Amino acid sequence: MNLDETIVAIATPPGRGGIGVVRLSGPEAKAAALAMLRLPQVAELASHRAQLAQLIDLSSGERLDEVVVTWFAAPHSYTTDDVVEIACHGAPVILQRAVEMALEHANVRLAEPGEFTARAFFNGRLDLTQAEAVRDLIDAQTLYQAKVAARQLKGELSRVVRPIKDSLLALIAGMEAGIDFAEDDVEVMPTEEILASIAAVEGQLGALAAGFAYGRLVRDGLTLAIVGRPNVGKSSLFNRLVERERAIVTAQPGTTRDLVTESVALGGIPVHLVDTAGLREAIDEAENIGIRKSMEALADADLVLVALDGSAERAASDDELLADLEGRAAIVVVNKHDLGTQLTLQTSLPVVHTSALTGEGIAALRENILRLMRASGAESGGALVTNLRQQQSVEAARNSLAAAAESARNKVPHEMILLDLYGALRALDELTGATTADDILNRIFSTFCIGK
């Protein structure tokens, strides 16, 4: 990536809208913008001030649009370079023409996906966890996800990692001093002190790692499958949870032949609901395929709702299904409570009585789903490890610390212990992006949209 080049892209989503924004960043951003703008009231752009202007077609000199242009002078911009944003009316043809005219300027090229944020990272405006938070904020589907991403963008994770790294550096410096200045009567750090320092750092990293399950849940959501025998009310429960008639409901068993999916938000976390075909001996090939898909959905689900008919005696297949789900995140939903209860159960799984017809028990069911979601990881009001890359960096640091502690207990020379401690330090640097391989950076920023 050549940071001396000026880049341009449409920064708003494709399609028509009231406003569309063309963004330029780099040393030629201001000059390229001024070449296609006419400022009716002033002769110069003022930094951090929105100004009315006319967009002029360079080939004909005709006015294309009335726009609002804002110049952010370096280093006080998103990328720390000169940045110009031209807000046009959102006609795709106007936006595309503005980009084409910018490209006619020397040393201006189209931006790659995520290149504006990548420049902010390379120029020290953001660290890698903050850059990833930008993508998470753009991709947020719920307000809670957006709030978590906004906290990460402010540097919550970096602020938690910084004192951990400082403690590790202090340990390394103390051990290095004992080795390098032994002839100056600097004492070699005792094993007990080394182990205590490692344990303190490991404890902080362990707390951070423990939040990964919940952080991933917040970022990616979970899949919830509704399973059970035919005609127990799975589709009616599904419709109640999505709060609309999404799945077909009839009195005839086996209505659902394929997986029906819908996404909802529970407690600010996206939940991907899957309504499945009833589990029984199939009567035709289509139903057999549907049941096979149901079993696959059951195996892949993060959380399972086992729907049972509360107005009838339980079947042997119900007992088998409940036994198979012992130890998994699952809730037993005894449905059709409005018809009376004949069902008796012996299970350690949480049980909720509902009536999908009247809505009775649906609120309690949602509460139980939320409780199980929160139990999957420690809910945190602060920093969260939200993706696999971050988790792998934390675990790599913990593994290096474990190796260093083992070496210290075995009285291995301090030079060897330091190798593992430096390994932990490198892993923490990779977490924030202080030292990260180019292929990892390319993979991260390639998932961004163009224009961000």
XYZ file of C-alpha atoms in Angstrom:
452
model
C 0.000 0.000 0.000
C 1.489 3.306 -1.135
C 0.544 5.908 1.469
C 1.830 8.735 -0.772
C -0.947 8.194 -3.306
C -4.315 9.891 -3.102
C -7.327 7.572 -3.084
C -10.970 8.168 -3.928
C -14.170 6.163 -3.516
C -17.891 6.509 -3.005
C -18.314 6.275 0.770
C -22.068 5.672 0.857
C -23.892 2.418 -0.015
C -24.697 1.626 -3.665
C -28.074 2.765 -4.976
C -30.145 5.913 -4.993
C -30.584 8.107 -1.947
C -31.026 11.646 -0.808
C -27.298 12.091 -0.237
C -24.227 10.338 -1.599
C -20.667 11.042 -0.451
C -17.444 10.865 -2.454
C -14.343 10.690 -0.235
C -10.753 11.535 -1.149
C -7.709 11.038 1.083
C -4.072 11.863 0.449
C -1.755 14.726 -0.447
C -3.647 15.587 -3.652
C -7.147 15.287 -2.150
C -7.755 19.023 -1.842
C -6.334 19.895 -5.269
C -8.295 17.103 -6.983
C -11.507 18.238 -5.325
C -11.009 21.928 -6.127
C -10.421 21.071 -9.787
C -14.040 19.912 -10.132
C -15.680 22.352 -7.703
C -16.765 25.952 -7.980
C -16.978 27.776 -4.654
C -19.574 30.523 -5.133
C -18.840 32.585 -2.007
C -15.209 31.998 -1.054
C -12.078 31.188 -3.002
C -10.662 28.632 -0.577
C -11.776 25.673 1.492
C -11.654 26.064 5.268
C -10.674 23.012 7.315
C -13.450 21.242 9.214
C -16.124 23.488 7.762
C -18.938 22.390 5.459
C -19.165 24.696 2.458
C -21.646 25.001 -0.382
C -20.182 24.444 -3.847
C -21.072 23.443 -7.382
C -19.826 20.228 -8.975
C -18.596 21.067 -12.488
C -18.201 18.595 -15.355
C -14.566 18.931 -16.409
C -15.296 17.928 -20.008
C -18.018 20.521 -20.675
C -17.763 23.068 -17.877
C -21.443 22.569 -17.070
C -22.792 22.385 -13.550
C -23.658 18.808 -12.550
C -24.892 19.282 -9.009
C -25.009 21.542 -5.995
C -22.947 19.911 -3.259
C -21.620 20.384 0.257
C -17.863 19.903 0.544
C -15.856 19.450 3.743
C -12.072 19.503 3.942
C -10.295 17.892 6.910
C -6.715 19.147 6.983
C -3.979 16.697 7.974
C -3.347 15.416 10.573
C -6.812 16.142 12.008
C -8.746 13.678 9.874
C -9.861 10.067 9.919
C -6.797 8.880 7.993
C -4.477 11.669 9.323
C -3.990 12.712 5.669
C -5.849 15.516 3.930
C -9.417 14.265 3.488
C -12.157 15.835 1.362
C -15.767 14.639 1.445
C -18.152 15.815 -1.261
C -21.832 15.319 -0.393
C -23.811 15.182 -3.621
C -27.391 14.292 -4.334
C -27.487 10.506 -4.293
C -27.831 9.786 -8.004
C -25.358 6.994 -8.852
C -24.462 8.643 -12.169
C -23.440 11.880 -10.391
C -21.352 10.060 -7.811
C -19.650 7.938 -10.428
C -18.860 10.999 -12.550
C -17.314 12.731 -9.519
C -15.055 9.721 -8.984
C -14.096 9.646 -12.665
C -13.147 13.329 -12.596
C -11.078 12.838 -9.444
C -9.197 10.020 -11.185
C -8.236 12.425 -13.985
C -6.046 14.246 -11.456
C -2.426 13.110 -11.232
C -1.561 10.555 -8.550
C -5.194 9.741 -7.686
C -6.471 6.163 -7.824
C -9.479 4.152 -6.674
C -9.412 3.051 -3.051
C -9.192 -0.632 -2.178
C -11.701 -2.167 0.265
C -11.065 -0.757 3.728
C -8.168 1.396 2.570
C -9.307 4.555 4.373
C -9.362 2.652 7.673
C -6.122 0.872 6.768
C -4.449 4.268 6.366
C -5.819 5.322 9.737
C -4.179 2.189 11.180
C -0.827 2.575 9.419
C -0.688 6.273 10.338
C -1.273 5.507 14.029
C -4.785 6.957 14.200
C -6.261 3.569 15.208
C -4.832 0.314 16.485
C -5.921 -2.998 14.981
C -8.651 -3.718 17.540
C -10.148 -0.286 16.869
C -9.969 -0.844 13.107
C -11.851 -4.127 13.530
C -14.411 -2.259 15.632
C -15.069 0.073 12.691
C -16.114 -2.931 10.612
C -18.204 -4.310 13.485
C -19.958 -0.965 13.859
C -20.809 -0.881 10.155
C -22.065 -4.481 10.280
C -24.084 -4.047 13.509
C -27.627 -5.383 13.250
C -28.789 -4.339 16.717
C -28.345 -1.245 18.855
C -26.518 -3.288 21.498
C -24.014 -4.547 18.919
C -23.445 -0.943 17.825
C -22.843 0.158 21.432
C -20.317 -2.641 22.012
C -18.519 -1.798 18.752
C -18.479 1.893 19.692
C -16.817 1.048 23.010
C -14.203 -1.011 21.173
C -13.677 1.846 18.725
C -12.921 4.137 21.670
C -10.112 1.737 22.580
C -11.636 -0.269 25.454
C -9.757 -3.444 24.547
C -6.480 -1.583 24.033
C -6.845 0.097 27.418
C -7.282 -3.295 29.085
C -4.295 -4.801 27.242
C -1.948 -1.864 27.915
C -1.424 -2.457 31.673
C -1.091 -6.208 31.045
C 1.653 -5.484 28.551
C 3.286 -3.019 30.940
C 3.386 -5.673 33.690
C 4.966 -8.137 31.279
C 7.536 -5.558 30.170
C 8.394 -4.822 33.807
C 9.033 -8.536 34.408
C 11.189 -8.813 31.287
C 13.164 -5.701 32.207
C 13.792 -6.990 35.741
C 15.045 -10.335 34.471
C 17.176 -8.733 31.760
C 18.778 -6.437 34.345
C 19.666 -9.400 36.535
C 21.413 -11.048 33.588
C 23.126 -8.003 32.049
C 24.304 -6.297 35.231
C 25.140 -9.221 37.500
C 28.700 -7.911 37.861
C 27.252 -4.626 39.188
C 25.577 -6.452 42.065
C 22.126 -6.332 40.504
C 20.353 -9.319 42.005
C 18.943 -12.043 39.796
C 15.179 -12.095 40.171
C 14.138 -14.976 42.463
C 11.976 -17.766 41.045
C 9.091 -16.991 43.407
C 8.927 -13.408 42.182
C 9.023 -14.522 38.531
C 6.196 -17.015 39.100
C 4.112 -14.451 40.985
C 4.536 -11.907 38.173
C 3.644 -14.464 35.512
C 0.580 -15.545 37.509
C -0.607 -11.932 37.790
C -0.320 -11.374 34.034
C -1.928 -14.750 33.300
C -4.839 -13.905 35.601
C -5.555 -10.724 33.657
C -5.317 -12.504 30.306
C -7.509 -15.338 31.593
C -10.247 -12.860 32.494
C -9.983 -11.371 29.019
C -10.155 -14.804 27.358
C -13.196 -15.767 29.447
C -15.193 -13.008 27.789
C -14.609 -14.373 24.282
C -17.690 -16.623 24.271
C -19.940 -13.685 25.069
C -18.029 -11.316 22.777
C -18.411 -13.676 19.826
C -22.085 -14.095 20.692
C -22.602 -10.327 20.621
C -20.734 -9.958 17.339
C -22.042 -12.980 15.416
C -25.282 -13.866 17.202
C -26.446 -17.436 17.680
C -28.534 -20.043 15.901
C -31.613 -21.370 17.697
C -33.332 -24.476 16.307
C -36.883 -25.484 17.239
C -37.224 -29.281 17.063
C -39.768 -31.900 18.021
C -42.374 -34.294 16.702
C -44.936 -33.143 14.094
C -47.925 -31.074 15.202
C -46.535 -30.035 18.599
C -46.638 -26.341 17.647
C -43.061 -25.694 16.467
C -44.148 -23.346 13.674
C -46.579 -21.529 15.973
C -43.798 -21.003 18.515
C -41.539 -19.820 15.696
C -44.160 -17.265 14.604
C -44.605 -16.068 18.195
C -40.872 -15.495 18.588
C -40.555 -13.599 15.295
C -43.859 -11.812 16.053
C -45.390 -12.395 12.634
C -46.883 -15.217 10.564
C -43.633 -16.358 8.983
C -44.146 -20.148 8.993
C -47.210 -21.965 7.655
C -49.362 -23.440 10.418
C -52.049 -26.097 9.826
C -53.633 -28.857 11.883
C -52.159 -31.439 9.526
C -48.948 -33.053 10.859
C -45.838 -32.600 8.720
C -46.732 -29.210 7.228
C -43.145 -27.983 7.519
C -41.010 -29.886 5.019
C -38.019 -27.563 4.787
C -36.101 -25.320 7.156
C -37.718 -21.915 7.723
C -35.339 -19.254 9.036
C -35.711 -15.744 10.396
C -33.503 -13.391 12.423
C -34.689 -11.505 15.493
C -32.959 -9.549 18.249
C -33.175 -10.737 21.840
C -31.436 -8.598 24.450
C -29.635 -6.816 21.637
C -28.113 -10.063 20.336
C -29.051 -11.391 16.864
C -30.772 -14.760 17.073
C -31.165 -16.804 13.889
C -34.304 -18.893 14.420
C -34.736 -22.152 12.516
C -38.113 -23.906 12.306
C -37.565 -27.566 11.404
C -39.586 -30.435 9.991
C -41.234 -32.714 12.553
C -39.099 -35.681 13.641
C -40.812 -38.955 12.770
C -40.660 -41.805 10.281
C -40.936 -40.064 6.900
C -43.895 -40.903 4.680
C -42.297 -39.710 1.423
C -38.957 -38.592 -0.012
C -39.619 -34.858 0.447
C -40.350 -35.311 4.145
C -37.305 -37.556 4.498
C -35.093 -34.784 3.118
C -36.728 -32.264 5.465
C -36.115 -34.503 8.490
C -32.479 -34.960 7.487
C -32.106 -31.173 7.314
C -33.755 -30.939 10.739
C -31.145 -33.249 12.220
C -28.381 -31.170 10.646
C -29.910 -27.973 12.065
C -30.151 -29.644 15.477
C -26.479 -30.591 15.356
C -25.353 -27.115 14.253
C -27.545 -25.040 16.584
C -26.042 -23.061 19.456
C -29.301 -23.349 21.370
C -32.184 -25.816 20.960
C -35.857 -25.487 21.815
C -37.432 -28.939 22.223
C -41.145 -28.512 21.609
C -43.451 -31.069 23.242
C -47.231 -31.377 23.185
C -48.335 -30.753 26.774
C -51.858 -32.015 26.090
C -50.683 -35.544 25.231
C -48.543 -38.251 26.774
C -44.883 -38.091 25.841
C -43.570 -40.524 23.241
C -40.469 -42.695 23.377
C -38.903 -40.471 20.712
C -39.309 -37.484 23.065
C -37.303 -39.287 25.748
C -34.588 -40.158 23.238
C -34.365 -36.562 22.032
C -34.169 -35.179 25.575
C -31.480 -37.709 26.493
C -29.421 -36.723 23.449
C -29.600 -33.046 24.461
C -28.383 -33.524 28.039
C -25.351 -31.304 28.533
C -26.231 -29.022 25.619
C -27.754 -25.542 25.719
C -31.422 -26.470 25.376
C -34.872 -25.551 26.707
C -37.871 -27.874 26.857
C -41.009 -26.052 25.710
C -44.193 -27.791 26.828
C -46.651 -26.257 24.382
C -50.471 -26.273 24.086
C -50.897 -25.370 27.751
C -54.331 -23.967 26.859
C -55.518 -27.554 26.231
C -54.486 -28.775 29.670
C -51.415 -30.680 30.804
C -51.050 -34.444 30.635
C -47.321 -34.566 30.020
C -44.942 -35.697 32.753
C -41.233 -35.060 32.423
C -37.980 -36.165 33.976
C -35.196 -33.924 32.672
C -32.474 -31.674 33.993
C -33.095 -29.205 31.165
C -35.038 -26.005 31.922
C -38.754 -26.378 31.206
C -41.151 -23.626 30.096
C -44.930 -24.104 29.678
C -46.399 -22.149 26.787
C -49.423 -21.745 24.596
C -48.429 -20.558 21.151
C -52.135 -20.015 20.464
C -52.745 -17.527 23.309
C -49.178 -16.295 23.858
C -49.052 -17.628 27.410
C -45.484 -18.325 28.556
C -43.810 -16.706 25.524
C -42.328 -13.917 27.670
C -40.936 -16.538 30.084
C -39.503 -18.445 27.122
C -37.685 -15.330 25.896
C -36.281 -14.772 29.397
C -34.968 -18.340 29.509
C -33.368 -17.950 26.089
C -31.649 -14.761 27.256
C -30.469 -16.449 30.446
C -28.862 -19.290 28.503
C -27.262 -16.856 26.059
C -25.700 -14.889 28.897
C -24.567 -18.090 30.584
C -22.514 -18.922 27.484
C -20.014 -16.237 28.442
C -19.394 -13.575 31.035
C -21.321 -10.444 30.142
C -19.078 -7.425 30.298
C -19.762 -3.740 30.311
C -16.242 -2.998 29.074
C -13.702 -4.600 26.782
C -14.599 -7.786 24.946
C -12.565 -10.120 22.769
C -14.982 -10.361 19.867
C -13.291 -12.329 17.090
C -11.136 -15.384 16.573
C -7.996 -13.433 15.646
C -8.077 -11.564 18.921
C -8.781 -14.777 20.857
C -5.880 -16.575 19.203
C -3.513 -13.739 20.162
C -4.658 -13.878 23.790
C -4.323 -17.684 23.885
C -0.865 -17.534 22.274
C 0.246 -15.125 25.006
C -1.206 -17.399 27.703
C 0.536 -20.449 26.225
C 3.869 -18.619 26.208
C 3.355 -17.567 29.827
C 2.530 -21.155 30.796
C 5.755 -22.333 29.149
C 7.732 -19.602 30.953
C 6.217 -20.578 34.308
C 7.048 -24.237 33.738
C 10.626 -23.323 32.863
C 10.935 -21.171 35.993
C 9.682 -23.994 38.199
C 12.264 -26.312 36.617
C 15.084 -23.815 37.311
C 15.810 -23.301 33.618
C 18.273 -20.443 32.910
C 16.618 -17.045 32.770
C 17.719 -16.525 29.166
C 15.412 -19.414 28.155
C 12.525 -18.148 30.277
C 12.861 -14.772 28.577
C 12.346 -16.378 25.160
C 8.845 -17.463 26.227
C 8.121 -14.099 27.845
C 9.100 -12.334 24.637
C 6.780 -14.746 22.824
C 3.908 -13.591 25.041
C 4.838 -9.971 24.356
C 4.796 -10.564 20.586
C 1.333 -12.128 20.860
C 0.016 -9.036 22.669
C 1.605 -6.837 19.996
C -0.218 -8.868 17.355
C -3.473 -8.305 19.212
C -3.250 -4.528 18.886
C -1.380 -4.584 15.578
C 1.989 -3.284 16.797
C 3.607 -6.237 14.996
C 1.301 -8.100 12.637
C 2.034 -10.018 9.441
C 1.008 -8.341 6.187
C -1.174 -11.265 5.111
C -3.239 -10.931 8.310
C -3.661 -7.200 7.746
C -4.665 -7.763 4.118
C -7.236 -10.353 5.192
C -8.725 -8.022 7.808
C -9.051 -4.929 5.639
C -10.248 -6.827 2.563
C -13.471 -7.602 4.467
C -14.315 -3.889 4.717
C -16.571 -2.142 2.252
C -15.001 0.151 -0.341
C -15.138 3.754 0.854
C -14.388 2.836 4.476
